[in-house]
Coordinates of C-alpha atoms in Angstrom, one line a residue:
X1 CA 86.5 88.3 93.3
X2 CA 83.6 90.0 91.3
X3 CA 85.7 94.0 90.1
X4 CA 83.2 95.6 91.7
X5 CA 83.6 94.4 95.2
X6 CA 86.9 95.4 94.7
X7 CA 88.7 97.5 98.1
X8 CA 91.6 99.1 98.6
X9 CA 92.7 100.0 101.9
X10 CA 95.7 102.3 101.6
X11 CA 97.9 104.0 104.2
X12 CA 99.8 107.7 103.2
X13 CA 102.5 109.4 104.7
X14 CA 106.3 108.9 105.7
X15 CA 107.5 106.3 108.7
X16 CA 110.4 108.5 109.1
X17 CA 108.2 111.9 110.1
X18 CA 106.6 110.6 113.5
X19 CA 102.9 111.1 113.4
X20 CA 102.9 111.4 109.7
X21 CA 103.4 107.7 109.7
X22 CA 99.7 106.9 111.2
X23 CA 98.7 105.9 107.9
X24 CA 101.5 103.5 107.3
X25 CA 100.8 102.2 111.4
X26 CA 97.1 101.2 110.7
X27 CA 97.8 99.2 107.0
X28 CA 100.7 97.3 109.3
X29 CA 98.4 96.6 112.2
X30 CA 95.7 95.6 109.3
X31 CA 98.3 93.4 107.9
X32 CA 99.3 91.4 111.5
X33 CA 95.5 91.4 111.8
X34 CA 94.6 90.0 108.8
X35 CA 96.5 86.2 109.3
X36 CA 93.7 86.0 112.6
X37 CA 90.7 87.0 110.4
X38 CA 89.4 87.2 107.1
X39 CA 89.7 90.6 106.2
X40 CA 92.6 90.6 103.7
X41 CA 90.7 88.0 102.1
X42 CA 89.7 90.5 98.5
X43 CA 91.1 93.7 100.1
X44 CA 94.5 95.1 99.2
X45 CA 96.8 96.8 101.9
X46 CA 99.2 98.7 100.3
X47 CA 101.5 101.8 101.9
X48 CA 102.2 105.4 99.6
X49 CA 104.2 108.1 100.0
X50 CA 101.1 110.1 98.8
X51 CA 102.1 110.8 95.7
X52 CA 98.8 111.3 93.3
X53 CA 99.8 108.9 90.6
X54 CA 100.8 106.3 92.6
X55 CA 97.6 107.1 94.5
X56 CA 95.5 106.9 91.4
X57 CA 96.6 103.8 90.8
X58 CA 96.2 102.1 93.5
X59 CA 92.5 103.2 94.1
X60 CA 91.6 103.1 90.1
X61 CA 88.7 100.5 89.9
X62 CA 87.9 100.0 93.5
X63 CA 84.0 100.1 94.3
X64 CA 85.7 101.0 98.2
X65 CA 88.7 102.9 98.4
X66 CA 89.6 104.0 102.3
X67 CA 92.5 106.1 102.7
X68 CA 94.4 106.8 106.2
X69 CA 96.9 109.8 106.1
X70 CA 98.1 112.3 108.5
X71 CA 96.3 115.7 108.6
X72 CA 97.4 119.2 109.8
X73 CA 94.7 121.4 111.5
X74 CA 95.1 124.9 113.4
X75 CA 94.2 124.9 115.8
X76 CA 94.9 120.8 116.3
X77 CA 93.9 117.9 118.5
X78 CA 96.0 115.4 118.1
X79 CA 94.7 111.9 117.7
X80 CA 91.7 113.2 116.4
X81 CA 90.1 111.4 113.8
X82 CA 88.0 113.0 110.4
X83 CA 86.0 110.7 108.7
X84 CA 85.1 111.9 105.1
X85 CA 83.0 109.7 102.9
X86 CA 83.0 110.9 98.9
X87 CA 80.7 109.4 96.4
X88 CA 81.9 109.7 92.7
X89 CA 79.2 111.9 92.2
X90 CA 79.8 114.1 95.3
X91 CA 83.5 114.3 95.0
X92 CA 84.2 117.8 95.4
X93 CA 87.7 119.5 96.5
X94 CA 88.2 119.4 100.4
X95 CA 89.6 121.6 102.7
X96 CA 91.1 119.2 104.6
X97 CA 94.8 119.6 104.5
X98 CA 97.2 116.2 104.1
X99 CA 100.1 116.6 106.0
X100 CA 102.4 116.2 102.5
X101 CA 102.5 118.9 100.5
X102 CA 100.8 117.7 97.0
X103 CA 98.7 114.4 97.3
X104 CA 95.3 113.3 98.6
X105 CA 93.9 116.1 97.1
X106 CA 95.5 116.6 94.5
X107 CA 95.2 112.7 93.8
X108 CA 91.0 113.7 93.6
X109 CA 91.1 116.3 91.6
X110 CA 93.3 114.5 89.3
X111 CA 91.7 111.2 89.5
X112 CA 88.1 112.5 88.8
X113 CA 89.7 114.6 85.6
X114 CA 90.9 111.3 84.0
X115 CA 87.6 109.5 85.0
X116 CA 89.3 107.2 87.4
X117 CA 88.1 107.5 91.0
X118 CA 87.0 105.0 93.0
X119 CA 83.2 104.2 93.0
X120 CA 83.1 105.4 97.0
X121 CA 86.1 106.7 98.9
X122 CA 86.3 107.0 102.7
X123 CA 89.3 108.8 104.2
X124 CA 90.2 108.7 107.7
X125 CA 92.7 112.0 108.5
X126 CA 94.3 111.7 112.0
X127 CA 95.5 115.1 113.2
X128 CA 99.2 114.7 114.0
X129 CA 101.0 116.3 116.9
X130 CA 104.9 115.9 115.6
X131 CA 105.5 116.1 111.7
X132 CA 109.5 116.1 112.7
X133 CA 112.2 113.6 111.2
X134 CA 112.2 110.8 113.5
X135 CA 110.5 107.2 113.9
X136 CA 107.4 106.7 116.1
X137 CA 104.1 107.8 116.6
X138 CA 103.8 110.3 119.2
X139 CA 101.3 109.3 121.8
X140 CA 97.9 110.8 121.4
X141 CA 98.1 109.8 117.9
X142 CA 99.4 106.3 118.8
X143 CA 96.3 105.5 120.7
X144 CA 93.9 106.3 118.0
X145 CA 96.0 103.4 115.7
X146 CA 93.7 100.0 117.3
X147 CA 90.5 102.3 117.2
X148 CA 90.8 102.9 113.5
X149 CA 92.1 99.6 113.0
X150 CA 88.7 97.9 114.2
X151 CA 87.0 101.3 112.4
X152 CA 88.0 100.3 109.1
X153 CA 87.1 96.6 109.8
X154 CA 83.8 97.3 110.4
X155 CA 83.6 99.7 107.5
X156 CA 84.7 96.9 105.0
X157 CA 82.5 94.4 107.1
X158 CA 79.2 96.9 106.3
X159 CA 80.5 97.6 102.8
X160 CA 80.5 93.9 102.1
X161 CA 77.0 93.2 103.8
X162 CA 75.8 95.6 102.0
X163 CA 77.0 94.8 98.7
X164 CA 75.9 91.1 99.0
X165 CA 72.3 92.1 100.4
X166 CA 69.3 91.4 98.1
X167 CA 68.1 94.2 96.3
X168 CA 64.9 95.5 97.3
X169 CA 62.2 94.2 95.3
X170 CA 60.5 97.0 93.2
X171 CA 56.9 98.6 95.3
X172 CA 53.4 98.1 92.7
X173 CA 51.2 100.6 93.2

């Protein structure tokens, strides 16, 4: 696999804080998936804790990077899904609020300090209902997991097609 059609799909959050553990629900479903289909086929899964070094490095050199993690809103809908798409370029500081205390954010700022963001990054923030200790997703947030799952399959599907298309040949004038 060429490094620059390199993707990393990576879930954040904690299994053991109910809805914080959508991220960690969508790289498992990913991974059942991906013995039916081809999708694992040059993409990583991986699961974090959100900590911003361990984030770093497992995005550092990915052309794609897509990120799932629990988010915290005010007022909230839970279940609902933010789709934020950074360019290296455009990567600016978001106010979108991860349901950990340091990480995704952090992991950005950081990342783009030591030159080592991902060429494009797509996070996908589920706004939780129950950030308490305990297992399980709670439902509204449960029923978004399948969505997102075919979501991010089509977005690594586009990414892929698009990477492999022909480049446009140049206009005379």
């Amino acid at each position: 696999m060429n490094s620059r059609d390199r993707i990393a799909v990576i879930g954040v959050g904690n299994d053991f804080r109910r809805d914080d553990g959508i991220g960690w629900a969508v790289v498992s479903r990913l991974c059942e998936r991906a013995g039916h289909r081809l999708l694992a086929n040059g993409v990583e899964l991986t699961l974090n804790d959100g900590d911003p070094g361990r984030l770093i490095g497992l995005w550092e050199g990915a052309h794609l990077a897509i990120v799932v993690d629990a988010a915290h809103s005010h007022p909230g809908q839970p279940g609902r899904v933010h789709r934020i798409e950074l360019e290296r370029e455009e990567l600016r500081q978001s106010g979108q609020t991860s349901s950990h205390g340091l990480g995704l954010g952090e992991a950005v700022e950081l990342s783009r300090t030591l030159g080592r963001l991902p060429t494009r990054l797509v996070v996908f923030a589920v706004e939780g209902q129950d950030h308490t200790l305990g297992t399980g997703l709670t439902e509204p947030v449960a029923e978004v997991v399948e969505p997102l799952v075919q979501r991010i399959e089509q977005e690594i599907a586009e990414f892929r097609a698009a990477a492999h298309a022909p480049a446009p040949a140049p206009r005379l004038e």
